[in-house]
mmCIF file of C-alpha atoms in Angstrom:
data_model
loop_
_atom_site.group_PDB
_atom_site.id
_atom_site.type_symbol
_atom_site.label_atom_id
_atom_site.label_comp_id
_atom_site.label_asym_id
_atom_site.label_seq_id
_atom_site.Cartn_x
_atom_site.Cartn_y
_atom_site.Cartn_z
ATOM 1 C CA MET A 1 105.386 -66.248 51.140
ATOM 2 C CA PRO A 2 103.661 -69.343 52.595
ATOM 3 C CA LEU A 3 99.932 -69.903 52.267
ATOM 4 C CA LYS A 4 98.350 -70.498 55.669
ATOM 5 C CA ILE A 5 95.231 -72.606 56.221
ATOM 6 C CA ASN A 6 93.605 -71.935 59.593
ATOM 7 C CA SER A 7 91.233 -74.471 61.110
ATOM 8 C CA SER A 8 88.082 -73.351 62.913
ATOM 9 C CA GLY A 9 89.233 -75.144 66.089
ATOM 10 C CA GLY A 10 92.670 -73.574 66.251
ATOM 11 C CA GLY A 11 95.999 -74.414 64.685
ATOM 12 C CA SER A 12 97.061 -73.975 61.089
ATOM 13 C CA VAL A 13 98.887 -75.529 58.184
ATOM 14 C CA SER A 14 101.352 -73.544 56.051
ATOM 15 C CA ILE A 15 102.001 -74.409 52.429
ATOM 16 C CA ASN A 16 105.273 -73.158 51.010
ATOM 17 C CA ALA A 17 105.394 -71.779 47.477
ATOM 18 C CA PRO A 18 106.115 -74.337 44.756
ATOM 19 C CA VAL A 19 109.143 -74.276 42.511
ATOM 20 C CA THR A 20 109.059 -71.259 40.195
ATOM 21 C CA GLY A 21 106.963 -71.934 37.124
ATOM 22 C CA SER A 22 105.048 -74.879 38.534
ATOM 23 C CA ASN A 23 101.375 -75.033 39.555
ATOM 24 C CA PHE A 24 99.528 -76.284 42.615
ATOM 25 C CA SER A 25 95.897 -77.024 43.443
ATOM 26 C CA LEU A 26 93.777 -76.457 46.529
ATOM 27 C CA THR A 27 90.527 -78.280 47.270
ATOM 28 C CA VAL A 28 88.219 -76.278 49.531
ATOM 29 C CA PRO A 29 85.886 -78.449 51.694
ATOM 30 C CA ALA A 30 82.199 -78.096 50.893
ATOM 31 C CA ASN A 31 81.317 -77.335 54.514
ATOM 32 C CA ASN A 32 83.147 -73.992 54.309
ATOM 33 C CA ALA A 33 84.906 -74.754 57.604
ATOM 34 C CA THR A 34 88.348 -73.771 56.373
ATOM 35 C CA LEU A 35 89.687 -70.245 56.203
ATOM 36 C CA ILE A 36 92.472 -69.593 53.717
ATOM 37 C CA THR A 37 94.744 -66.584 54.090
ATOM 38 C CA SER A 38 97.996 -65.500 52.516
ATOM 39 C CA ASP A 39 99.494 -63.678 55.529
ATOM 40 C CA GLY A 40 99.306 -60.407 53.597
ATOM 41 C CA GLY A 41 101.533 -61.640 50.798
ATOM 42 C CA ALA A 42 100.823 -61.984 47.094
ATOM 43 C CA ILE A 43 100.156 -65.346 45.451
ATOM 44 C CA THR A 44 101.714 -65.538 41.998
ATOM 45 C CA GLY A 45 101.465 -68.202 39.341
ATOM 46 C CA ASN A 46 98.449 -70.358 38.529
ATOM 47 C CA VAL A 47 96.135 -71.490 41.323
ATOM 48 C CA ALA A 48 93.271 -73.919 40.663
ATOM 49 C CA ILE A 49 90.559 -73.982 43.336
ATOM 50 C CA SER A 50 87.968 -76.735 43.439
ATOM 51 C CA GLY A 51 84.918 -75.962 45.560
ATOM 52 C CA ASN A 52 83.308 -72.746 46.795
ATOM 53 C CA LEU A 53 85.418 -69.588 47.117
ATOM 54 C CA SER A 54 84.307 -66.661 49.288
ATOM 55 C CA VAL A 55 86.253 -63.405 49.028
ATOM 56 C CA SER A 56 85.774 -60.275 51.121
ATOM 57 C CA GLY A 57 87.548 -56.963 51.560
ATOM 58 C CA ASN A 58 87.958 -53.646 49.759
ATOM 59 C CA ASN A 59 89.938 -54.982 46.845
ATOM 60 C CA ILE A 60 87.828 -57.850 45.541
ATOM 61 C CA ASN A 61 86.804 -55.796 42.515
ATOM 62 C CA PRO A 62 89.082 -57.545 39.982
ATOM 63 C CA PHE A 63 86.722 -60.538 40.269
ATOM 64 C CA GLY A 64 83.736 -58.594 38.905
ATOM 65 C CA GLY A 65 82.820 -55.997 36.315
ATOM 66 C CA MET A 66 81.377 -52.492 36.605
ATOM 67 C CA ARG A 67 84.125 -51.441 38.977
ATOM 68 C CA ASN A 68 84.634 -48.095 37.298
ATOM 69 C CA ARG A 69 82.241 -45.303 38.354
ATOM 70 C CA ILE A 70 83.515 -43.098 35.515
ATOM 71 C CA ILE A 71 81.661 -43.298 32.195
ATOM 72 C CA ASN A 72 83.642 -43.242 28.933
ATOM 73 C CA GLY A 73 86.934 -43.272 30.817
ATOM 74 C CA ASN A 74 88.683 -44.659 27.739
ATOM 75 C CA MET A 75 87.368 -41.706 25.673
ATOM 76 C CA VAL A 76 85.871 -43.854 22.883
ATOM 77 C CA ILE A 77 82.438 -42.160 22.681
ATOM 78 C CA ASP A 78 82.278 -38.750 20.992
ATOM 79 C CA GLN A 79 78.686 -38.195 19.845
ATOM 80 C CA ARG A 80 78.910 -34.409 19.484
ATOM 81 C CA ASN A 81 82.144 -33.887 17.567
ATOM 82 C CA ALA A 82 82.990 -37.222 15.884
ATOM 83 C CA GLY A 83 86.659 -36.528 16.565
ATOM 84 C CA ALA A 84 86.711 -32.911 15.367
ATOM 85 C CA SER A 85 88.612 -30.194 17.218
ATOM 86 C CA VAL A 86 86.602 -27.680 19.249
ATOM 87 C CA THR A 87 87.717 -24.255 20.476
ATOM 88 C CA VAL A 88 86.391 -23.882 23.998
ATOM 89 C CA PRO A 89 84.131 -20.847 24.597
ATOM 90 C CA ALA A 90 83.839 -19.035 27.913
ATOM 91 C CA ALA A 91 81.696 -20.225 30.827
ATOM 92 C CA THR A 92 80.056 -23.080 28.905
ATOM 93 C CA GLY A 93 80.596 -26.775 29.487
ATOM 94 C CA THR A 94 82.087 -27.911 26.170
ATOM 95 C CA TYR A 95 82.430 -31.643 25.647
ATOM 96 C CA GLY A 96 85.575 -32.945 23.968
ATOM 97 C CA VAL A 97 84.183 -36.470 24.297
ATOM 98 C CA ASP A 98 81.054 -37.704 26.026
ATOM 99 C CA ARG A 99 80.880 -37.085 29.802
ATOM 100 C CA PHE A 100 84.104 -35.016 29.903
ATOM 101 C CA ALA A 101 83.341 -31.285 29.791
ATOM 102 C CA CYS A 102 85.819 -28.431 29.610
ATOM 103 C CA TRP A 103 85.074 -25.205 31.484
ATOM 104 C CA THR A 104 87.047 -22.003 30.942
ATOM 105 C CA ALA A 105 86.650 -18.464 32.216
ATOM 106 C CA GLN A 106 88.029 -16.904 29.021
ATOM 107 C CA ALA A 107 87.129 -17.903 25.471
ATOM 108 C CA SER A 108 89.469 -19.383 22.881
ATOM 109 C CA LYS A 109 92.342 -20.200 25.240
ATOM 110 C CA LEU A 110 92.099 -23.977 24.760
ATOM 111 C CA THR A 111 91.130 -26.411 22.031
ATOM 112 C CA VAL A 112 89.890 -29.897 22.865
ATOM 113 C CA GLN A 113 89.724 -32.983 20.655
ATOM 114 C CA GLN A 114 89.531 -36.753 20.778
ATOM 115 C CA ASN A 115 93.020 -38.001 19.849
ATOM 116 C CA ALA A 116 94.411 -34.474 19.471
ATOM 117 C CA GLY A 117 97.903 -34.498 17.996
ATOM 118 C CA SER A 118 97.501 -38.088 16.762
ATOM 119 C CA VAL A 119 99.991 -39.595 19.186
ATOM 120 C CA THR A 120 100.020 -43.281 20.068
ATOM 121 C CA PRO A 121 97.788 -43.952 23.114
ATOM 122 C CA PRO A 122 98.981 -46.136 26.023
ATOM 123 C CA ALA A 123 99.057 -49.872 25.315
ATOM 124 C CA GLY A 124 95.541 -51.290 25.175
ATOM 125 C CA PHE A 125 93.829 -47.960 24.481
ATOM 126 C CA SER A 126 92.730 -46.518 21.144
ATOM 127 C CA LYS A 127 91.453 -43.091 22.190
ATOM 128 C CA TYR A 128 92.359 -40.238 24.510
ATOM 129 C CA LEU A 129 91.132 -36.713 25.230
ATOM 130 C CA GLY A 130 93.566 -33.970 24.259
ATOM 131 C CA PHE A 131 93.838 -30.284 25.176
ATOM 132 C CA THR A 132 96.067 -27.754 23.424
ATOM 133 C CA THR A 133 96.739 -24.164 24.467
ATOM 134 C CA ALA A 134 95.497 -21.899 21.663
ATOM 135 C CA SER A 135 97.262 -18.839 23.096
ATOM 136 C CA ALA A 136 99.220 -18.414 26.307
ATOM 137 C CA TYR A 137 97.252 -16.718 29.043
ATOM 138 C CA THR A 138 97.991 -15.837 32.658
ATOM 139 C CA ALA A 139 94.911 -16.647 34.704
ATOM 140 C CA GLY A 140 93.433 -14.042 37.003
ATOM 141 C CA ALA A 141 92.456 -14.894 40.577
ATOM 142 C CA GLY A 142 88.911 -15.867 39.592
ATOM 143 C CA ASP A 143 89.742 -17.619 36.333
ATOM 144 C CA TYR A 144 89.214 -21.359 35.901
ATOM 145 C CA TYR A 145 90.394 -23.814 33.250
ATOM 146 C CA LEU A 146 89.551 -27.432 33.840
ATOM 147 C CA THR A 147 88.041 -30.636 32.534
ATOM 148 C CA VAL A 148 85.432 -32.412 34.621
ATOM 149 C CA GLN A 149 83.131 -35.420 34.735
ATOM 150 C CA LYS A 150 79.967 -34.992 36.772
ATOM 151 C CA ILE A 151 78.826 -38.223 38.477
ATOM 152 C CA GLU A 152 75.218 -39.163 39.146
ATOM 153 C CA GLY A 153 74.160 -39.953 42.708
ATOM 154 C CA PHE A 154 72.653 -43.340 41.835
ATOM 155 C CA ASN A 155 76.096 -44.506 40.709
ATOM 156 C CA MET A 156 77.805 -43.601 43.993
ATOM 157 C CA SER A 157 75.170 -44.291 46.655
ATOM 158 C CA ASP A 158 77.064 -47.230 48.167
ATOM 159 C CA LEU A 159 80.003 -44.982 49.122
ATOM 160 C CA ALA A 160 78.078 -43.558 52.113
ATOM 161 C CA TRP A 161 79.866 -40.218 51.800
ATOM 162 C CA GLY A 162 78.650 -37.620 54.250
ATOM 163 C CA THR A 163 78.486 -40.281 56.989
ATOM 164 C CA ALA A 164 80.910 -41.921 59.403
ATOM 165 C CA SER A 165 80.904 -44.998 57.130
ATOM 166 C CA ALA A 166 82.313 -43.159 54.095
ATOM 167 C CA LYS A 167 84.353 -45.489 51.863
ATOM 168 C CA THR A 168 87.794 -44.804 50.434
ATOM 169 C CA VAL A 169 88.145 -44.565 46.648
ATOM 170 C CA THR A 170 91.069 -44.719 44.261
ATOM 171 C CA VAL A 171 91.378 -42.658 41.084
ATOM 172 C CA SER A 172 93.697 -43.817 38.305
ATOM 173 C CA PHE A 173 94.449 -42.502 34.812
ATOM 174 C CA TRP A 174 97.045 -42.204 32.057
ATOM 175 C CA VAL A 175 98.305 -38.683 31.334
ATOM 176 C CA ARG A 176 100.751 -37.112 28.878
ATOM 177 C CA SER A 177 101.854 -33.488 28.562
ATOM 178 C CA SER A 178 104.431 -31.362 26.819
ATOM 179 C CA LEU A 179 105.014 -29.845 30.272
ATOM 180 C CA THR A 180 106.553 -31.428 33.368
ATOM 181 C CA GLY A 181 106.103 -30.761 37.058
ATOM 182 C CA THR A 182 103.303 -30.977 39.605
ATOM 183 C CA PHE A 183 99.690 -30.821 38.390
ATOM 184 C CA ALA A 184 96.432 -30.784 40.364
ATOM 185 C CA GLY A 185 92.870 -32.067 40.342
ATOM 186 C CA ALA A 186 90.035 -32.658 42.780
ATOM 187 C CA ILE A 187 86.869 -34.441 43.764
ATOM 188 C CA GLU A 188 84.033 -32.112 44.785
ATOM 189 C CA ASN A 189 80.411 -32.647 45.749
ATOM 190 C CA GLY A 190 77.563 -31.499 43.519
ATOM 191 C CA SER A 191 77.140 -28.301 45.501
ATOM 192 C CA THR A 192 80.889 -27.550 45.064
ATOM 193 C CA ASN A 193 81.227 -26.733 48.762
ATOM 194 C CA ARG A 194 83.239 -29.823 49.740
ATOM 195 C CA SER A 195 86.577 -30.402 48.012
ATOM 196 C CA TYR A 196 89.506 -32.808 48.103
ATOM 197 C CA VAL A 197 92.431 -31.505 46.047
ATOM 198 C CA PHE A 198 95.067 -33.994 44.881
ATOM 199 C CA THR A 199 98.347 -33.537 43.045
ATOM 200 C CA TYR A 200 100.296 -35.719 40.644
ATOM 201 C CA SER A 201 103.643 -35.304 38.906
ATOM 202 C CA ILE A 202 104.630 -35.643 35.259
ATOM 203 C CA SER A 203 108.353 -36.341 35.083
ATOM 204 C CA SER A 204 108.915 -36.772 31.328
ATOM 205 C CA SER A 205 107.470 -34.545 28.626
ATOM 206 C CA ASN A 206 105.445 -36.094 25.793
ATOM 207 C CA THR A 207 105.398 -39.477 27.528
ATOM 208 C CA TRP A 208 102.392 -41.403 28.814
ATOM 209 C CA GLU A 209 102.554 -41.869 32.598
ATOM 210 C CA TYR A 210 100.179 -43.821 34.844
ATOM 211 C CA LYS A 211 98.902 -42.094 37.993
ATOM 212 C CA THR A 212 96.950 -43.347 41.001
ATOM 213 C CA ILE A 213 95.484 -41.288 43.848
ATOM 214 C CA THR A 214 93.747 -42.768 46.900
ATOM 215 C CA ILE A 215 91.145 -40.508 48.505
ATOM 216 C CA PRO A 216 89.441 -41.121 51.865
ATOM 217 C CA GLY A 217 85.667 -40.819 51.808
ATOM 218 C CA ASP A 218 84.220 -37.544 53.023
ATOM 219 C CA THR A 219 82.402 -37.933 56.337
ATOM 220 C CA SER A 220 80.847 -34.448 56.037
ATOM 221 C CA GLY A 221 78.887 -32.496 53.478
ATOM 222 C CA THR A 222 75.936 -33.374 51.275
ATOM 223 C CA TRP A 223 76.404 -36.113 48.665
ATOM 224 C CA PRO A 224 73.140 -36.880 46.794
ATOM 225 C CA THR A 225 72.247 -40.512 46.069
ATOM 226 C CA ASP A 226 69.515 -39.980 43.465
ATOM 227 C CA ASN A 227 69.567 -38.883 39.810
ATOM 228 C CA THR A 228 71.054 -35.490 40.687
ATOM 229 C CA GLU A 229 74.744 -34.712 40.794
ATOM 230 C CA PHE A 230 76.696 -36.604 43.456
ATOM 231 C CA GLY A 231 79.979 -34.928 42.690
ATOM 232 C CA GLU A 232 82.640 -34.024 40.152
ATOM 233 C CA LEU A 233 86.067 -35.394 39.266
ATOM 234 C CA LYS A 234 88.206 -32.530 37.963
ATOM 235 C CA TRP A 235 91.659 -31.829 36.511
ATOM 236 C CA ASP A 236 93.060 -28.297 36.664
ATOM 237 C CA LEU A 237 94.492 -26.769 33.482
ATOM 238 C CA GLY A 238 95.346 -23.334 34.883
ATOM 239 C CA ALA A 239 92.949 -21.931 37.490
ATOM 240 C CA GLY A 240 93.556 -18.778 39.517
ATOM 241 C CA SER A 241 94.247 -18.312 43.216
ATOM 242 C CA ASN A 242 90.565 -18.255 44.217
ATOM 243 C CA TYR A 243 90.450 -22.018 43.592
ATOM 244 C CA GLN A 244 93.674 -22.895 45.397
ATOM 245 C CA THR A 245 93.975 -24.710 48.721
ATOM 246 C CA SER A 246 96.198 -27.316 50.351
ATOM 247 C CA SER A 247 96.113 -30.801 48.861
ATOM 248 C CA GLY A 248 95.488 -34.139 50.548
ATOM 249 C CA ALA A 249 92.573 -33.239 52.844
ATOM 250 C CA TRP A 250 88.846 -32.539 52.681
ATOM 251 C CA THR A 251 87.940 -28.889 53.012
ATOM 252 C CA SER A 252 84.852 -26.702 52.740
ATOM 253 C CA GLY A 253 84.677 -24.643 49.562
ATOM 254 C CA ASP A 254 85.114 -24.815 45.786
ATOM 255 C CA TYR A 255 88.764 -25.783 45.255
ATOM 256 C CA PHE A 256 90.511 -27.874 42.616
ATOM 257 C CA THR A 257 94.140 -26.773 42.541
ATOM 258 C CA THR A 258 97.061 -25.666 44.716
ATOM 259 C CA SER A 259 99.651 -22.926 44.472
ATOM 260 C CA GLY A 260 102.766 -23.640 42.461
ATOM 261 C CA THR A 261 101.259 -26.240 40.131
ATOM 262 C CA VAL A 262 101.774 -26.295 36.375
ATOM 263 C CA LYS A 263 99.294 -24.139 34.447
ATOM 264 C CA VAL A 264 98.739 -25.609 30.994
ATOM 265 C CA VAL A 265 96.874 -22.537 29.725
ATOM 266 C CA ALA A 266 99.841 -20.280 30.579
ATOM 267 C CA ASN A 267 102.135 -21.979 28.036
ATOM 268 C CA ALA A 268 101.796 -21.412 24.296
ATOM 269 C CA ALA A 269 101.018 -24.569 22.278
ATOM 270 C CA ALA A 270 101.179 -26.723 25.423
ATOM 271 C CA THR A 271 99.436 -30.094 25.302
ATOM 272 C CA TRP A 272 97.768 -32.224 27.990
ATOM 273 C CA TYR A 273 96.242 -35.611 27.158
ATOM 274 C CA ILE A 274 94.361 -38.107 29.328
ATOM 275 C CA THR A 275 92.759 -41.564 29.039
ATOM 276 C CA GLY A 276 92.024 -44.679 31.086
ATOM 277 C CA VAL A 277 90.235 -42.725 33.817
ATOM 278 C CA GLN A 278 88.913 -44.941 36.600
ATOM 279 C CA LEU A 279 87.311 -44.270 39.989
ATOM 280 C CA GLU A 280 86.718 -47.350 42.136
ATOM 281 C CA VAL A 281 86.085 -48.335 45.735
ATOM 282 C CA GLY A 282 89.138 -49.387 47.734
ATOM 283 C CA THR A 283 92.722 -48.416 48.363
ATOM 284 C CA GLN A 284 94.277 -50.044 45.295
ATOM 285 C CA ALA A 285 94.030 -49.193 41.615
ATOM 286 C CA THR A 286 93.042 -52.203 39.536
ATOM 287 C CA PRO A 287 93.370 -52.687 35.757
ATOM 288 C CA PHE A 288 91.022 -50.587 33.648
ATOM 289 C CA ASP A 289 87.459 -51.904 33.684
ATOM 290 C CA TRP A 290 86.742 -52.554 30.010
ATOM 291 C CA ARG A 291 83.093 -52.541 28.992
ATOM 292 C CA PRO A 292 81.641 -53.411 25.567
ATOM 293 C CA TYR A 293 81.339 -50.418 23.226
ATOM 294 C CA GLY A 294 77.550 -50.732 23.048
ATOM 295 C CA GLN A 295 77.272 -50.706 26.832
ATOM 296 C CA GLU A 296 79.524 -47.646 27.131
ATOM 297 C CA LEU A 297 77.495 -45.855 24.461
ATOM 298 C CA ALA A 298 74.244 -46.608 26.286
ATOM 299 C CA LEU A 299 75.706 -45.250 29.536
ATOM 300 C CA CYS A 300 76.597 -42.012 27.728
ATOM 301 C CA GLN A 301 73.171 -41.790 26.076
ATOM 302 C CA ARG A 302 71.528 -41.578 29.490
ATOM 303 C CA TYR A 303 72.854 -37.993 29.573
ATOM 304 C CA TYR A 304 73.027 -37.019 25.901
ATOM 305 C CA TRP A 305 71.764 -38.599 22.718
ATOM 306 C CA GLN A 306 72.612 -37.588 19.186
ATOM 307 C CA PRO A 307 71.211 -39.855 16.442
ATOM 308 C CA ALA A 308 73.742 -41.285 14.040
ATOM 309 C CA SER A 309 71.532 -40.400 11.054
ATOM 310 C CA ALA A 310 68.519 -38.257 10.222
ATOM 311 C CA LEU A 311 65.404 -39.119 12.203
ATOM 312 C CA SER A 312 62.150 -40.255 10.644
ATOM 313 C CA PRO A 313 59.752 -39.256 13.427
ATOM 314 C CA ASN A 314 56.015 -39.750 13.613
ATOM 315 C CA GLY A 315 54.054 -36.510 13.626
ATOM 316 C CA MET A 316 50.543 -35.107 13.951
ATOM 317 C CA THR A 317 48.764 -31.817 14.539
ATOM 318 C CA ASP A 318 46.389 -31.056 17.391
ATOM 319 C CA SER A 319 43.206 -28.967 17.393
ATOM 320 C CA SER A 320 45.223 -25.768 17.841
ATOM 321 C CA GLY A 321 47.326 -26.425 14.770
ATOM 322 C CA ARG A 322 50.425 -27.299 16.743
ATOM 323 C CA ILE A 323 52.704 -29.993 15.323
ATOM 324 C CA ILE A 324 53.467 -32.868 17.691
ATOM 325 C CA VAL A 325 56.436 -35.046 16.806
ATOM 326 C CA SER A 326 57.458 -38.206 18.630
ATOM 327 C CA PHE A 327 60.473 -40.495 18.394
ATOM 328 C CA LYS A 328 61.894 -43.260 20.544
ATOM 329 C CA LEU A 329 64.948 -42.640 22.711
ATOM 330 C CA PRO A 330 67.522 -45.470 22.785
ATOM 331 C CA VAL A 331 67.704 -45.530 26.596
ATOM 332 C CA THR A 332 65.899 -44.007 29.559
ATOM 333 C CA MET A 333 67.490 -40.617 30.156
ATOM 334 C CA ARG A 334 68.434 -39.168 33.521
ATOM 335 C CA THR A 335 65.629 -36.578 33.368
ATOM 336 C CA LYS A 336 62.470 -36.350 31.295
ATOM 337 C CA ILE A 337 63.135 -32.910 29.790
ATOM 338 C CA GLY A 338 66.030 -31.635 27.714
ATOM 339 C CA ARG A 339 69.325 -33.339 27.092
ATOM 340 C CA ALA A 340 69.567 -34.637 30.626
ATOM 341 C CA HIS A 341 73.090 -33.445 31.317
ATOM 342 C CA VAL A 342 74.400 -33.963 34.834
#
């Protein structure tokens, strides 16, 4: 694919690709009068550019960090459990790792654990989040079994969802299951009255597979842009018919699955593992956005903090005999009271 250089006054120069394995250099004039395009093709090999480079478009993200709007997408932070298995109770958001909660309508149907089953993660990853069916169960119409990350409005405000300028996003992740077939998930707003259900297929059992889903921005609904909940990214593990709708389109209501999809909770000893979760602006999935461990931990601690060792707080009593204890939080939390969950 030739590289085309267009002049500002008309006309162009095309540069053919070099011999395979060789390199070439481009010098960009300092006056920024030259526009360089690739005619929609991919440039492979090594390219050295001397001068100023300006890049625009939806898929410039590989040039910068903080592309991923998901926190702890590589599942490395587990403040609550330190890698221990947890049996999920009913109707309570139970965290297998930080930021990823499991919600179930019936108790003790699923267990969740960081690196459950001790399988080898995908190349480049050291941790994953694993679910195992404790006992097979056929979900009723109103039953739900899912894992979800709630996303703060401040972290998504540039998407302009709820307006005509809503931006497209792409979700990507690695998944492995003992089951094969079509599975479902969704993005919903914080009020759970706007939903986009997506599906993905697992073709080989007990094998890591990489999935990408591109989702157009929602031009309707309410999508907060403050420290409240913007929306939720969900994966269905066996919900009932009340939460089913068609996939591939925005709809009004609380939906996160479709009819005919695989129900993990309905199969005894079934497993479903996930890691490398990314949500980014644009129509293409880019490589996972790695952040330093300390930075990822601080992002998690905005919503929940558990000290690594016993605290040594400062304390005093007031005139009423009440004990007042103070200690310093490692980061500013999302809210001033409580554990600040979103």
